[in-house]
Coordinates of C-alpha atoms in Angstrom, one line a residue:
M16 CA 4.9 7.7 -30.1
S17 CA 6.6 10.4 -28.1
T18 CA 9.2 12.5 -30.0
E19 CA 11.1 13.3 -26.8
V20 CA 14.4 11.5 -26.3
T21 CA 16.0 12.0 -22.9
S22 CA 18.6 9.2 -22.8
L23 CA 21.0 7.3 -25.0
T24 CA 19.1 4.2 -24.2
E25 CA 16.0 5.6 -25.9
L26 CA 18.1 6.3 -29.0
A27 CA 18.9 2.6 -29.3
G28 CA 15.3 1.7 -30.0
D29 CA 13.3 1.8 -33.2
L30 CA 12.5 5.5 -33.7
A31 CA 11.0 5.2 -37.1
G32 CA 7.4 6.4 -37.4
T33 CA 6.3 4.9 -40.8
Y34 CA 8.8 2.1 -41.5
R35 CA 9.1 0.1 -38.4
R36 CA 11.6 -2.8 -38.0
T37 CA 10.3 -5.9 -39.8
H38 CA 10.5 -9.5 -38.6
S39 CA 12.9 -12.1 -40.0
S40 CA 11.5 -15.2 -41.7
G41 CA 14.0 -17.0 -39.5
E42 CA 11.3 -16.9 -36.8
Q43 CA 9.4 -19.6 -38.8
V44 CA 12.1 -22.2 -38.0
D45 CA 11.5 -24.6 -35.2
P46 CA 13.6 -23.0 -32.3
A47 CA 14.9 -26.5 -31.3
V48 CA 16.3 -26.9 -34.9
A49 CA 17.8 -23.4 -35.0
D50 CA 19.4 -23.8 -31.5
A51 CA 21.0 -27.1 -32.5
D52 CA 22.4 -25.5 -35.6
L53 CA 23.7 -22.6 -33.5
A54 CA 25.4 -25.0 -31.0
A55 CA 27.3 -26.7 -33.8
V56 CA 28.4 -23.4 -35.2
L57 CA 29.6 -22.1 -31.9
R58 CA 31.5 -25.4 -31.2
D59 CA 33.0 -26.1 -34.7
G60 CA 32.7 -22.7 -36.5
Y61 CA 30.4 -24.2 -39.1
V62 CA 27.4 -26.5 -39.7
I63 CA 26.2 -28.3 -42.8
L64 CA 22.5 -27.7 -43.5
P65 CA 21.5 -30.6 -45.9
D66 CA 19.1 -30.6 -48.8
L67 CA 17.5 -27.2 -48.4
L68 CA 16.9 -26.7 -52.1
T69 CA 14.6 -28.8 -54.3
R70 CA 15.7 -30.3 -57.6
T71 CA 13.5 -27.8 -59.4
E72 CA 15.1 -24.9 -57.6
L73 CA 18.6 -26.3 -58.5
D74 CA 17.6 -26.6 -62.2
E75 CA 16.3 -23.1 -62.2
I76 CA 19.5 -21.7 -60.8
R77 CA 21.7 -23.7 -63.2
E78 CA 19.7 -22.5 -66.2
S79 CA 19.6 -18.9 -65.1
V80 CA 23.3 -18.5 -64.2
A81 CA 24.8 -20.5 -67.2
P82 CA 24.6 -17.5 -69.6
L83 CA 26.3 -15.3 -67.0
L84 CA 29.4 -17.5 -66.6
N85 CA 31.6 -15.5 -68.9
Q86 CA 34.2 -14.0 -66.6
R87 CA 37.1 -15.8 -64.9
G88 CA 39.0 -14.7 -61.8
R89 CA 41.4 -11.8 -62.1
N90 CA 44.0 -13.2 -59.7
G91 CA 45.0 -16.4 -57.9
F92 CA 42.6 -15.7 -55.0
E93 CA 39.6 -15.4 -57.3
G94 CA 41.0 -18.3 -59.3
H95 CA 42.3 -18.1 -62.9
T96 CA 40.3 -21.2 -63.7
T97 CA 37.2 -20.2 -61.8
Q98 CA 34.2 -18.3 -63.2
R99 CA 32.5 -15.7 -60.9
V100 CA 29.3 -13.7 -61.2
Y101 CA 28.8 -10.6 -59.1
S102 CA 25.7 -8.5 -58.5
V103 CA 23.6 -11.7 -58.8
L104 CA 20.4 -10.1 -57.4
N105 CA 20.4 -7.6 -60.2
K106 CA 20.6 -10.4 -62.9
T107 CA 18.2 -13.1 -61.8
R108 CA 15.5 -13.9 -59.2
S109 CA 16.4 -17.6 -59.2
C110 CA 19.0 -17.1 -56.5
D111 CA 17.0 -15.1 -54.0
R112 CA 16.4 -18.2 -51.8
I113 CA 20.1 -18.5 -51.4
A114 CA 20.1 -15.1 -49.6
D115 CA 17.0 -15.3 -47.5
H116 CA 16.4 -19.0 -46.7
P117 CA 14.7 -19.1 -43.2
R118 CA 17.1 -21.8 -41.9
V119 CA 20.0 -19.4 -42.5
L120 CA 18.2 -16.4 -41.2
A121 CA 17.4 -18.2 -38.0
L122 CA 21.1 -18.6 -37.4
L123 CA 21.9 -15.0 -38.3
D124 CA 19.1 -13.8 -36.0
R125 CA 20.9 -15.6 -33.1
L126 CA 24.4 -14.4 -34.0
F127 CA 24.0 -10.8 -35.0
M128 CA 22.2 -7.6 -34.2
P129 CA 18.8 -6.9 -35.8
N130 CA 19.0 -5.5 -39.3
Y131 CA 22.2 -7.4 -40.1
L132 CA 23.2 -6.9 -43.8
L133 CA 23.9 -8.9 -46.8
S134 CA 27.5 -8.3 -47.7
M135 CA 27.9 -10.3 -50.9
L136 CA 26.0 -12.7 -53.1
Q137 CA 28.1 -14.4 -55.7
V138 CA 28.2 -17.4 -58.1
I139 CA 31.4 -19.4 -58.1
N140 CA 32.0 -22.1 -60.7
I141 CA 35.3 -23.9 -60.2
L142 CA 36.5 -25.5 -63.4
P143 CA 38.6 -28.6 -63.8
G144 CA 42.3 -28.0 -63.1
E145 CA 41.8 -25.1 -60.6
Q146 CA 44.3 -25.1 -57.8
A147 CA 43.3 -24.9 -54.1
Q148 CA 42.5 -21.4 -53.0
M149 CA 44.6 -19.9 -50.2
L150 CA 43.0 -20.3 -46.7
H151 CA 41.5 -17.1 -45.4
T152 CA 38.7 -15.7 -43.1
D153 CA 35.8 -13.8 -44.5
D154 CA 35.8 -11.0 -41.9
G155 CA 39.6 -10.7 -41.8
F156 CA 39.5 -7.4 -43.8
Y157 CA 37.9 -5.7 -40.8
P158 CA 41.0 -4.6 -38.9
L159 CA 40.1 -5.9 -35.4
P160 CA 42.4 -8.2 -33.5
R161 CA 41.6 -11.9 -32.8
P162 CA 40.4 -13.8 -31.0
R163 CA 37.0 -12.0 -31.1
K164 CA 33.4 -12.5 -31.9
A165 CA 32.7 -13.0 -35.6
L166 CA 31.6 -9.8 -37.3
G167 CA 29.9 -11.8 -40.1
A168 CA 29.0 -15.2 -41.4
A169 CA 28.7 -16.9 -44.8
T170 CA 27.0 -19.7 -46.6
I171 CA 28.3 -21.7 -49.5
W172 CA 25.5 -23.6 -51.4
A173 CA 26.2 -26.7 -53.4
I174 CA 24.5 -26.4 -56.8
D175 CA 26.5 -29.5 -57.8
D176 CA 27.5 -32.2 -55.4
F177 CA 30.6 -31.2 -53.4
T178 CA 33.2 -34.0 -53.4
A179 CA 36.7 -34.4 -52.2
D180 CA 38.0 -34.1 -55.8
N181 CA 35.8 -31.4 -57.5
G182 CA 36.7 -28.3 -55.5
A183 CA 34.5 -28.6 -52.4
T184 CA 35.2 -25.9 -49.9
D185 CA 37.9 -26.8 -47.4
I186 CA 37.5 -25.7 -43.8
V187 CA 39.6 -25.9 -40.6
A188 CA 37.2 -26.9 -37.9
G189 CA 37.5 -24.9 -34.7
S190 CA 39.8 -22.2 -36.2
H191 CA 37.1 -19.6 -35.5
E192 CA 38.4 -19.4 -31.9
W193 CA 42.1 -18.9 -32.8
G194 CA 44.0 -15.8 -32.2
D195 CA 47.0 -15.0 -34.5
R196 CA 47.6 -18.7 -35.3
R197 CA 47.7 -19.5 -39.1
P198 CA 46.5 -22.9 -40.3
D199 CA 48.7 -25.5 -41.8
P200 CA 47.6 -26.6 -45.2
A201 CA 47.4 -30.2 -43.9
E202 CA 44.6 -29.1 -41.5
R203 CA 42.1 -28.3 -44.3
R204 CA 39.3 -30.7 -44.8
P205 CA 36.7 -30.7 -47.6
V206 CA 33.0 -30.1 -46.9
I207 CA 31.3 -33.1 -48.6
M208 CA 27.6 -32.4 -49.3
S209 CA 24.9 -33.1 -51.8
A210 CA 23.5 -30.6 -54.3
G211 CA 21.0 -28.4 -52.5
S212 CA 22.8 -28.3 -49.2
C213 CA 24.8 -25.5 -47.8
V214 CA 27.6 -25.0 -45.3
F215 CA 27.1 -22.1 -42.8
F216 CA 30.2 -20.8 -41.2
L217 CA 31.4 -17.9 -39.1
G218 CA 33.5 -15.1 -40.6
T219 CA 36.4 -16.0 -38.3
L220 CA 36.7 -19.6 -39.6
W221 CA 39.7 -20.4 -41.8
H222 CA 38.5 -21.9 -45.2
G223 CA 39.2 -21.9 -48.9
G224 CA 38.1 -23.3 -52.2
G225 CA 39.4 -26.8 -52.9
A226 CA 41.4 -27.9 -55.9
N227 CA 39.3 -29.4 -58.7
R228 CA 41.0 -32.6 -59.7
S229 CA 37.9 -33.9 -61.5
S230 CA 36.8 -33.6 -65.1
N231 CA 33.6 -31.6 -64.3
A232 CA 32.9 -28.0 -63.1
R233 CA 31.7 -27.4 -59.5
L234 CA 28.9 -24.8 -59.3
A235 CA 28.1 -23.0 -56.1
L236 CA 26.8 -19.8 -54.7
T237 CA 28.0 -17.9 -51.6
A238 CA 26.0 -15.4 -49.5
Q239 CA 27.9 -13.4 -46.9
Y240 CA 26.4 -11.3 -44.1
C241 CA 27.7 -8.8 -41.6
E242 CA 26.7 -6.8 -38.6
P243 CA 24.5 -3.8 -39.4
W244 CA 27.1 -1.2 -38.4
L245 CA 29.8 -2.6 -40.8
R246 CA 30.3 -1.7 -44.4
P247 CA 29.3 -4.6 -46.7
Q248 CA 31.6 -5.8 -49.5
E249 CA 29.1 -4.8 -52.2
A250 CA 27.5 -1.4 -52.1
F251 CA 24.0 -2.7 -52.8
T252 CA 22.3 0.7 -52.4
L253 CA 24.3 1.8 -55.5
S254 CA 24.4 -1.4 -57.5
M255 CA 20.7 -2.4 -57.2
T256 CA 18.0 -0.7 -59.2
R257 CA 15.0 0.5 -57.2
D258 CA 12.8 -1.8 -59.3
T259 CA 14.9 -4.8 -58.2
V260 CA 14.7 -3.7 -54.6
R261 CA 11.0 -3.5 -54.8
A262 CA 10.8 -7.0 -56.4
V263 CA 12.8 -8.9 -53.7
S264 CA 11.5 -10.2 -50.4
E265 CA 11.3 -8.0 -47.4
D266 CA 14.1 -10.0 -45.8
I267 CA 16.4 -9.3 -48.7
R268 CA 15.3 -5.7 -48.9
R269 CA 16.1 -5.2 -45.2
M270 CA 19.5 -6.8 -45.7
L271 CA 20.4 -4.7 -48.7
G272 CA 20.4 -1.7 -46.4
Y273 CA 16.8 -0.5 -46.7
S274 CA 16.7 -0.6 -42.9
I275 CA 18.1 1.5 -40.0
H276 CA 20.6 0.4 -37.4
P277 CA 19.4 2.6 -34.5
P278 CA 19.5 5.4 -34.2
F279 CA 20.7 6.8 -37.5
I280 CA 23.0 4.4 -39.4
G281 CA 21.5 3.9 -42.9
Q282 CA 19.4 7.0 -43.1
V283 CA 19.0 9.0 -46.3
D284 CA 18.6 12.7 -46.0
G285 CA 17.5 12.2 -42.5
M286 CA 14.8 9.8 -43.4
H287 CA 14.3 6.0 -43.6
P288 CA 15.7 4.6 -46.9
K289 CA 12.5 2.9 -47.7
R290 CA 11.1 6.3 -48.6
L291 CA 13.1 6.1 -51.8
L292 CA 10.9 3.2 -52.8
E293 CA 7.6 5.1 -52.5
P294 CA 5.7 5.8 -55.7
G295 CA 6.9 9.0 -57.2
A296 CA 10.1 9.2 -55.1
Q297 CA 12.8 11.2 -56.9
P298 CA 16.5 10.5 -57.0
L299 CA 18.4 12.7 -54.6

C-alpha cells in the first residue's frame, strides 16, 4: 500500500496497515429482509423484530442480571421505581447478543457510516407502580436542529412480554420526521411484543417507558448506537477492561471504539487502538 496521500479523498479511505476495517455480521442477513426492515424504519421511525432470542437465551439473561438489579433510578427520568444496570458488558457475557445481533447490525449498516459505535448497553427493569416516563428522543442531546437525519438508533429488547399494562415502551409513530413539534401524551402508543423480540427505532423518534400498572416487573435491555464521529454516552474505552474487550465479538469490539473513523478519529498515540490489545501491550 502506498504511503503517499495527495488528496482529501484518499484520507477518507482505510489507511490502516495492520488492522484493516472488519466486516459486519449484518452482511449475513438476507438483503430482502434487511431492506424490508429498513423501509419500515424510514416510514414509521421504528420496526418490531419478533422472536430473535430463544427461550434458553432469555433464561440466561434473566439469571445473570438478577443479582445486578440493586440500584433504582436517581430521578424521575431514570424512574424512582425502575432498576437499572449500566456497564453491562463488563458484568456478564449473556447480553452480548443484544448488542451484536445480525438483524440489528444489518439495519445499522444501512443507516450509518462504517464503524458506527455502541453508545450504551443497559438493563431496565420497570417495577409495579412506576409512572410513565417523559417522552424524549435518544439523540436529542446532540445540539443539531431538527428535522434532520438521525444521528443514532436504539433497540429495546423484551426479556419479559411487553403488554399495554406492564411498562411497554411507548412510541409516537412518524415523529422521527418532525421539526420542533412536541408530542401530545395522547399520541403515545405501547409497543406490544413477546419476550425475545425487540423494537428498533431511530434516535429522532419520540418515545418513553410506559407506566407499569401490573403486579409484575417488566425486564428489558436497551442498546443504543451512534455515528462513528460522535461521542457515545458511555466511555467504553475507559469503562471496559482489556480482557473484556478481547473476550467480546469482533462486532462489539469494533463498536466499543477499537476501530478508526477515517482518517484519524479513534487513534491512540497515532496508532490503531487494537494495538492496545496485543500481547504485552503496556498502558499509556
